[in-house]
PDB file of C-alpha atoms in Angstrom:
ATOM      1  CA  MET W   1      17.364 -60.318  90.481  1.00 48.00           C
ATOM      2  CA  SER W   2      20.629 -58.760  91.560  1.00 46.00           C
ATOM      3  CA  HIS W   3      21.233 -55.056  91.348  1.00 46.00           C
ATOM      4  CA  HIS W   4      24.196 -55.463  88.925  1.00 47.00           C
ATOM      5  CA  ILE W   5      22.236 -57.457  86.372  1.00 43.00           C
ATOM      6  CA  LEU W   6      19.438 -54.886  86.360  1.00 42.00           C
ATOM      7  CA  ASN W   7      21.870 -52.019  85.722  1.00 44.00           C
ATOM      8  CA  ARG W   8      23.443 -53.870  82.768  1.00 48.00           C
ATOM      9  CA  ARG W   9      20.033 -54.396  81.119  1.00 50.00           C
ATOM     10  CA  ILE W  10      19.148 -50.742  81.571  1.00 40.00           C
ATOM     11  CA  ARG W  11      22.464 -49.694  79.991  1.00 50.00           C
ATOM     12  CA  LYS W  12      21.888 -52.040  76.972  1.00 50.00           C
ATOM     13  CA  ALA W  13      18.350 -50.771  76.494  1.00 47.00           C
ATOM     14  CA  GLY W  14      19.583 -47.170  76.589  1.00 47.00           C
ATOM     15  CA  ALA W  15      22.321 -47.879  74.066  1.00 44.00           C
ATOM     16  CA  ALA W  16      19.857 -49.597  71.730  1.00 48.00           C
ATOM     17  CA  ALA W  17      17.531 -46.591  71.982  1.00 47.00           C
ATOM     18  CA  LEU W  18      20.360 -44.187  71.180  1.00 41.00           C
ATOM     19  CA  ILE W  19      21.409 -46.268  68.130  1.00 44.00           C
ATOM     20  CA  ALA W  20      17.796 -46.369  66.860  1.00 46.00           C
ATOM     21  CA  ALA W  21      17.423 -42.626  67.315  1.00 43.00           C
ATOM     22  CA  ALA W  22      20.669 -41.960  65.485  1.00 42.00           C
ATOM     23  CA  SER W  23      19.598 -44.247  62.604  1.00 44.00           C
ATOM     24  CA  ALA W  24      16.279 -42.437  62.303  1.00 44.00           C
ATOM     25  CA  VAL W  25      18.033 -39.067  62.122  1.00 38.00           C
ATOM     26  CA  ALA W  26      20.403 -40.381  59.475  1.00 42.00           C
ATOM     27  CA  LEU W  27      17.557 -41.807  57.396  1.00 38.00           C
ATOM     28  CA  THR W  28      15.618 -38.543  57.633  1.00 42.00           C
ATOM     29  CA  ALA W  29      18.669 -36.580  56.529  1.00 41.00           C
ATOM     30  CA  CYS W  30      19.245 -38.940  53.577  1.00 41.00           C
ATOM     31  CA  GLY W  31      15.603 -38.685  52.507  1.00 43.00           C
ATOM     32  CA  SER W  32      15.743 -34.893  52.676  1.00 40.00           C
ATOM     33  CA  ASN W  33      18.859 -34.743  50.526  1.00 40.00           C
ATOM     34  CA  ASP W  34      17.399 -37.081  47.913  1.00 39.00           C
ATOM     35  CA  SER W  35      14.181 -35.091  47.720  1.00 36.00           C
ATOM     36  CA  SER W  36      16.073 -31.823  47.310  1.00 37.00           C
ATOM     37  CA  SER W  37      18.194 -33.349  44.572  1.00 36.00           C
ATOM     38  CA  ASP W  38      15.142 -34.598  42.674  1.00 41.00           C
ATOM     39  CA  ALA W  39      13.455 -31.235  42.932  1.00 37.00           C
ATOM     40  CA  LYS W  40      16.508 -29.434  41.663  1.00 41.00           C
ATOM     41  CA  GLY W  41      16.975 -31.958  38.896  1.00 45.00           C
ATOM     42  CA  ASN W  42      13.350 -31.796  37.819  1.00 46.00           C
ATOM     43  CA  SER W  43      13.354 -27.989  38.018  1.00 43.00           C
ATOM     44  CA  SER W  44      16.557 -27.744  35.980  1.00 45.00           C
ATOM     45  CA  SER W  45      15.298 -30.227  33.398  1.00 45.00           C
ATOM     46  CA  HIS W  46      11.973 -28.406  33.094  1.00 44.00           C
ATOM     47  CA  ALA W  47      13.689 -25.013  32.733  1.00 44.00           C
ATOM     48  CA  SER W  48      16.027 -26.398  30.069  1.00 47.00           C
ATOM     49  CA  SER W  49      13.119 -27.967  28.191  1.00 48.00           C
ATOM     50  CA  SER W  50      11.141 -24.710  28.401  1.00 47.00           C
ATOM     51  CA  ALA W  51      14.120 -22.694  27.143  1.00 44.00           C
ATOM     52  CA  LYS W  52      14.614 -25.058  24.203  1.00 47.00           C
ATOM     53  CA  SER W  53      10.883 -24.916  23.408  1.00 47.00           C
ATOM     54  CA  SER W  54      10.936 -21.094  23.538  1.00 46.00           C
ATOM     55  CA  GLN W  55      13.991 -20.951  21.291  1.00 49.00           C
ATOM     56  CA  SER W  56      12.363 -23.388  18.864  1.00 46.00           C
ATOM     57  CA  ASP W  57       9.138 -21.375  18.826  1.00 46.00           C
ATOM     58  CA  ALA W  58      11.081 -18.139  18.324  1.00 42.00           C
ATOM     59  CA  SER W  59      12.989 -19.728  15.450  1.00 44.00           C
ATOM     60  CA  ILE W  60       9.776 -20.924  13.817  1.00 38.00           C
ATOM     61  CA  HIS W  61       8.164 -17.499  14.180  1.00 42.00           C
ATOM     62  CA  SER W  62      11.276 -15.834  12.822  1.00 43.00           C
ATOM     63  CA  GLN W  63      11.394 -18.147   9.814  1.00 47.00           C
ATOM     64  CA  ALA W  64       7.680 -17.661   9.227  1.00 43.00           C
ATOM     65  CA  GLY W  65       8.129 -13.885   9.420  1.00 44.00           C
ATOM     66  CA  ASP W  66      11.057 -13.967   7.006  1.00 49.00           C
ATOM     67  CA  LYS W  67       9.094 -16.140   4.597  1.00 45.00           C
ATOM     68  CA  THR W  68       6.062 -13.871   4.794  1.00 42.00           C
ATOM     69  CA  GLY W  69       8.245 -10.817   4.257  1.00 45.00           C
ATOM     70  CA  LYS W  70       9.897 -12.402   1.236  1.00 45.00           C
ATOM     71  CA  GLN W  71       6.523 -13.389  -0.201  1.00 43.00           C
ATOM     72  CA  ALA W  72       5.219  -9.870   0.329  1.00 38.00           C
ATOM     73  CA  THR W  73       8.297  -8.449  -1.373  1.00 40.00           C
ATOM     74  CA  ALA W  74       7.889 -10.903  -4.241  1.00 40.00           C
ATOM     75  CA  LEU W  75       4.224 -10.026  -4.588  1.00 36.00           C
ATOM     76  CA  GLY W  76       5.058  -6.350  -4.456  1.00 41.00           C
ATOM     77  CA  SER W  77       7.710  -6.806  -7.143  1.00 44.00           C
ATOM     78  CA  GLY W  78       5.258  -8.803  -9.232  1.00 47.00           C
ATOM     79  CA  ALA W  79       2.665  -6.061  -8.913  1.00 45.00           C
ATOM     80  CA  ASN W  80       5.148  -3.320  -9.876  1.00 48.00           C
ATOM     81  CA  LYS W  81       6.303  -5.360 -12.834  1.00 48.00           C
ATOM     82  CA  ALA W  82       2.750  -5.951 -14.010  1.00 48.00           C
ATOM     83  CA  GLN W  83       2.027  -2.224 -13.740  1.00 49.00           C
ATOM     84  CA  ALA W  84       5.210  -1.255 -15.589  1.00 50.00           C
ATOM     85  CA  THR W  85       4.562  -3.661 -18.453  1.00 66.00           C
ATOM     86  CA  SER W  86       0.819  -3.094 -18.958  1.00 93.00           C
ATOM     87  CA  GLU W  87      -0.175  -2.099 -22.471  1.00 94.00           C
ATOM     88  CA  CYS W  88      -0.828   1.552 -23.209  1.00 95.00           C
ATOM     89  CA  GLN W  89      -4.540   2.299 -23.481  1.00 92.00           C
ATOM     90  CA  PRO W  90      -5.534   3.997 -26.762  1.00 89.00           C
ATOM     91  CA  GLY W  91      -7.273   6.829 -24.909  1.00 90.00           C
ATOM     92  CA  THR W  92      -4.027   7.909 -23.227  1.00 94.00           C
ATOM     93  CA  LEU W  93      -1.989   8.108 -26.470  1.00 96.00           C
ATOM     94  CA  ARG W  94      -1.787  11.119 -28.780  1.00 96.00           C
ATOM     95  CA  GLY W  95      -0.427  10.799 -32.315  1.00 97.00           C
ATOM     96  CA  THR W  96       1.240  13.662 -34.211  1.00 98.00           C
ATOM     97  CA  LEU W  97       3.613  14.265 -37.129  1.00 98.00           C
ATOM     98  CA  ASP W  98       7.131  15.497 -36.352  1.00 97.00           C
ATOM     99  CA  SER W  99      10.148  15.933 -38.613  1.00 97.00           C
ATOM    100  CA  ALA W 100      12.507  15.635 -35.597  1.00 95.00           C
ATOM    101  CA  GLY W 101      14.708  18.184 -37.339  1.00 95.00           C
ATOM    102  CA  THR W 102      15.462  15.805 -40.195  1.00 94.00           C
ATOM    103  CA  SER W 103      14.627  16.307 -43.869  1.00 95.00           C
ATOM    104  CA  GLN W 104      13.465  13.190 -45.678  1.00 97.00           C
ATOM    105  CA  ALA W 105      13.355  13.897 -49.402  1.00 97.00           C
ATOM    106  CA  GLY W 106      15.049  12.308 -52.404  1.00 96.00           C
ATOM    107  CA  MET W 107      14.418  10.235 -55.530  1.00 96.00           C
ATOM    108  CA  ASN W 108      10.676  10.987 -55.552  1.00 97.00           C
ATOM    109  CA  HIS W 109      10.388   9.907 -51.895  1.00 98.00           C
ATOM    110  CA  ARG W 110       9.121  12.056 -49.082  1.00 98.00           C
ATOM    111  CA  GLY W 111       8.945  11.272 -45.397  1.00 98.00           C
ATOM    112  CA  THR W 112       8.311  12.398 -41.846  1.00 98.00           C
ATOM    113  CA  PHE W 113       7.923  10.754 -38.453  1.00 98.00           C
ATOM    114  CA  LEU W 114       4.877   9.544 -36.613  1.00 98.00           C
ATOM    115  CA  LYS W 115       5.158  10.461 -32.945  1.00 98.00           C
ATOM    116  CA  VAL W 116       3.017   8.979 -30.187  1.00 98.00           C
ATOM    117  CA  THR W 117       3.032  10.450 -26.676  1.00 98.00           C
ATOM    118  CA  ASN W 118       1.790   8.919 -23.431  1.00 97.00           C
ATOM    119  CA  THR W 119      -0.607  11.527 -22.021  1.00 96.00           C
ATOM    120  CA  GLY W 120      -1.683   9.305 -19.110  1.00 95.00           C
ATOM    121  CA  ASP W 121      -0.505   9.213 -15.497  1.00 95.00           C
ATOM    122  CA  GLU W 122       0.990   5.710 -15.543  1.00 95.00           C
ATOM    123  CA  THR W 123       3.919   4.082 -17.294  1.00 97.00           C
ATOM    124  CA  CYS W 124       2.858   1.703 -20.056  1.00 97.00           C
ATOM    125  CA  VAL W 125       4.219  -0.254 -23.022  1.00 97.00           C
ATOM    126  CA  ILE W 126       3.564   0.124 -26.730  1.00 97.00           C
ATOM    127  CA  SER W 127       4.724  -2.092 -29.601  1.00 97.00           C
ATOM    128  CA  GLY W 128       3.958  -2.976 -33.190  1.00 97.00           C
ATOM    129  CA  TYR W 129       2.836  -0.701 -35.998  1.00 98.00           C
ATOM    130  CA  ALA W 130       0.518   2.271 -36.044  1.00 98.00           C
ATOM    131  CA  GLY W 131      -2.690   2.273 -38.020  1.00 97.00           C
ATOM    132  CA  VAL W 132      -2.878   5.024 -40.653  1.00 98.00           C
ATOM    133  CA  ALA W 133      -5.611   6.244 -43.010  1.00 98.00           C
ATOM    134  CA  LEU W 134      -5.785   9.155 -45.436  1.00 98.00           C
ATOM    135  CA  GLU W 135      -8.587  11.703 -45.648  1.00 98.00           C
ATOM    136  CA  GLY W 136      -9.315  14.219 -48.426  1.00 98.00           C
ATOM    137  CA  ALA W 137     -11.067  17.577 -48.357  1.00 97.00           C
ATOM    138  CA  GLY W 138     -14.010  17.605 -45.959  1.00 96.00           C
ATOM    139  CA  HIS W 139     -12.492  14.545 -44.193  1.00 97.00           C
ATOM    140  CA  THR W 140     -13.664  12.225 -46.938  1.00 98.00           C
ATOM    141  CA  ALA W 141     -12.030   8.801 -46.783  1.00 98.00           C
ATOM    142  CA  ILE W 142      -9.256   7.975 -49.253  1.00 98.00           C
ATOM    143  CA  LYS W 143      -8.435   4.348 -49.951  1.00 97.00           C
ATOM    144  CA  THR W 144      -5.158   3.786 -48.116  1.00 98.00           C
ATOM    145  CA  THR W 145      -2.541   1.057 -48.381  1.00 98.00           C
ATOM    146  CA  ALA W 146      -0.099   0.755 -45.448  1.00 98.00           C
ATOM    147  CA  ARG W 147       3.122  -1.192 -45.934  1.00 98.00           C
ATOM    148  CA  HIS W 148       4.983  -2.279 -42.796  1.00 98.00           C
ATOM    149  CA  GLY W 149       8.746  -2.615 -42.787  1.00 98.00           C
ATOM    150  CA  SER W 150      11.821  -0.635 -43.778  1.00 98.00           C
ATOM    151  CA  THR W 151      11.289   2.620 -45.671  1.00 98.00           C
ATOM    152  CA  TYR W 152      13.443   4.436 -48.191  1.00 98.00           C
ATOM    153  CA  PHE W 153      15.027   6.400 -45.324  1.00 98.00           C
ATOM    154  CA  ALA W 154      14.966   4.073 -42.324  1.00 98.00           C
ATOM    155  CA  THR W 155      15.515   0.437 -41.390  1.00 98.00           C
ATOM    156  CA  ASP W 156      12.587  -1.182 -39.644  1.00 98.00           C
ATOM    157  CA  PRO W 157      13.522  -1.949 -35.990  1.00 97.00           C
ATOM    158  CA  GLY W 158      10.909  -4.707 -35.879  1.00 97.00           C
ATOM    159  CA  THR W 159       8.140  -5.160 -33.367  1.00 97.00           C
ATOM    160  CA  HIS W 160       9.415  -4.821 -29.798  1.00 97.00           C
ATOM    161  CA  PRO W 161       8.067  -3.387 -26.520  1.00 97.00           C
ATOM    162  CA  ILE W 162       8.801   0.256 -25.742  1.00 97.00           C
ATOM    163  CA  THR W 163       8.204   1.541 -22.210  1.00 98.00           C
ATOM    164  CA  LEU W 164       6.602   4.967 -22.115  1.00 98.00           C
ATOM    165  CA  ALA W 165       6.635   6.916 -18.868  1.00 97.00           C
ATOM    166  CA  PRO W 166       4.051   9.723 -18.650  1.00 97.00           C
ATOM    167  CA  GLY W 167       4.941  12.413 -21.207  1.00 98.00           C
ATOM    168  CA  LYS W 168       7.402  10.180 -23.123  1.00 98.00           C
ATOM    169  CA  SER W 169       7.126   9.360 -26.835  1.00 98.00           C
ATOM    170  CA  ALA W 170       7.775   6.635 -29.383  1.00 98.00           C
ATOM    171  CA  TRP W 171       8.557   7.125 -33.077  1.00 98.00           C
ATOM    172  CA  ALA W 172       7.978   5.531 -36.478  1.00 98.00           C
ATOM    173  CA  ASP W 173       9.137   6.548 -39.940  1.00 98.00           C
ATOM    174  CA  LEU W 174       6.410   7.378 -42.495  1.00 98.00           C
ATOM    175  CA  VAL W 175       7.291   7.567 -46.208  1.00 98.00           C
ATOM    176  CA  TRP W 176       5.425   7.928 -49.547  1.00 98.00           C
ATOM    177  CA  THR W 177       6.345   8.458 -53.200  1.00 98.00           C
ATOM    178  CA  THR W 178       5.459  11.318 -55.589  1.00 97.00           C
ATOM    179  CA  THR W 179       5.923   9.959 -59.122  1.00 97.00           C
ATOM    180  CA  GLY W 180       2.416  10.973 -60.153  1.00 96.00           C
ATOM    181  CA  ALA W 181       1.059   7.416 -60.433  1.00 96.00           C
ATOM    182  CA  GLY W 182      -2.561   7.407 -59.301  1.00 97.00           C
ATOM    183  CA  THR W 183      -2.060  10.573 -57.293  1.00 97.00           C
ATOM    184  CA  ALA W 184      -4.146  10.903 -54.136  1.00 98.00           C
ATOM    185  CA  HIS W 185      -4.700  14.432 -52.834  1.00 98.00           C
ATOM    186  CA  ALA W 186      -4.622  14.024 -49.049  1.00 98.00           C
ATOM    187  CA  LYS W 187      -5.569  16.738 -46.573  1.00 98.00           C
ATOM    188  CA  TYR W 188      -5.558  14.787 -43.303  1.00 98.00           C
ATOM    189  CA  LEU W 189      -4.037  11.679 -41.776  1.00 98.00           C
ATOM    190  CA  GLN W 190      -5.577   9.454 -39.134  1.00 98.00           C
ATOM    191  CA  ILE W 191      -2.999   8.012 -36.700  1.00 98.00           C
ATOM    192  CA  SER W 192      -4.038   5.062 -34.561  1.00 97.00           C
ATOM    193  CA  PRO W 193      -1.088   4.345 -32.220  1.00 96.00           C
ATOM    194  CA  THR W 194      -2.217   0.797 -31.378  1.00 93.00           C
ATOM    195  CA  GLY W 195      -4.137   0.026 -34.564  1.00 90.00           C
ATOM    196  CA  SER W 196      -7.472   0.364 -32.751  1.00 88.00           C
ATOM    197  CA  ASN W 197     -10.403   2.597 -33.659  1.00 86.00           C
ATOM    198  CA  SER W 198      -9.072   5.271 -31.293  1.00 89.00           C
ATOM    199  CA  HIS W 199      -7.043   7.726 -33.378  1.00 94.00           C
ATOM    200  CA  SER W 200      -5.756  11.261 -33.761  1.00 94.00           C
ATOM    201  CA  THR W 201      -6.436  13.218 -36.943  1.00 97.00           C
ATOM    202  CA  VAL W 202      -3.700  15.614 -38.082  1.00 98.00           C
ATOM    203  CA  ALA W 203      -3.199  17.896 -41.064  1.00 98.00           C
ATOM    204  CA  PHE W 204      -1.398  16.134 -43.958  1.00 98.00           C
ATOM    205  CA  ASN W 205      -1.512  18.238 -47.089  1.00 98.00           C
ATOM    206  CA  GLN W 206       0.333  15.916 -49.455  1.00 98.00           C
ATOM    207  CA  ASP W 207       0.019  14.456 -52.959  1.00 98.00           C
ATOM    208  CA  LEU W 208       1.136  10.838 -52.964  1.00 98.00           C
ATOM    209  CA  ASP W 209       1.077   7.852 -55.259  1.00 98.00           C
ATOM    210  CA  ASN W 210      -1.859   5.461 -55.081  1.00 98.00           C
ATOM    211  CA  GLY W 211      -2.712   6.343 -51.470  1.00 98.00           C
ATOM    212  CA  THR W 212       0.236   4.186 -50.363  1.00 98.00           C
ATOM    213  CA  LEU W 213       2.230   4.779 -47.178  1.00 98.00           C
ATOM    214  CA  SER W 214       5.271   2.869 -45.840  1.00 98.00           C
ATOM    215  CA  LEU W 215       5.997   2.874 -42.117  1.00 98.00           C
ATOM    216  CA  THR W 216       8.313   1.248 -39.606  1.00 98.00           C
ATOM    217  CA  ALA W 217       7.400  -0.230 -36.234  1.00 98.00           C
ATOM    218  CA  TRP W 218       7.443   1.977 -33.153  1.00 98.00           C
ATOM    219  CA  SER W 219      10.903   2.811 -31.840  1.00 98.00           C
ATOM    220  CA  ALA W 220      12.214   4.568 -28.728  1.00 97.00           C
ATOM    221  CA  LYS W 221      13.857   7.223 -30.923  1.00 97.00           C
ATOM    222  CA  PRO W 222      13.333   8.515 -34.473  1.00 97.00           C
ATOM    223  CA  PRO W 223      14.519   5.700 -36.769  1.00 95.00           C
ATOM    224  CA  ILE W 224      16.712   7.041 -39.531  1.00 90.00           C
ATOM    225  CA  ASN W 225      19.591   5.564 -41.493  1.00 87.00           C
ATOM    226  CA  GLY W 226      22.864   7.368 -40.843  1.00 68.00           C
TER     227      GLY W 226
END
């Protein structure tokens, strides 16, 4: 083989090797770029998904907290309301007689006010009519008739709830006649604020017809016609 032909083959082989090497470098570079791009894309996508998940979880927790807070507030309000509207217990109520600075006398009618005071530590509600009973000398029982409604001096306010804070009072008008018909000589009066067996006994030195008393329902202030 001639020297020129051998040199040409060597040059072709060298060129082919250089082209192959260059192609390999190019392919490696392309693969590296693609891999980096995928990593960045996957990392970005994962971060975005995590952020959305965190925001969603935070929103759910926030809503749950708000709902729980509202329920607690509602329950608290319900509890306060229940406490404020509970019925007054007979043992915490004291009944007395009080003129409230008003004279009730005319046309053979006499009157005064029943007054009931909340002696307890909690606010409560009272409504309806008091129970009343007459006693004679030595606290002997006198047959008593109680008539509910308007009296000669006051219009009946009707049964309705009255809220009594500790120390506060409710009122009812109490009236009787003195014509001399079947006169009962009373010395004491039993006042049962709620109509139960629990009562206060007060002095009531009055002569009245037939042991009959008229009284209005409890009111927040002394009921009297103007």
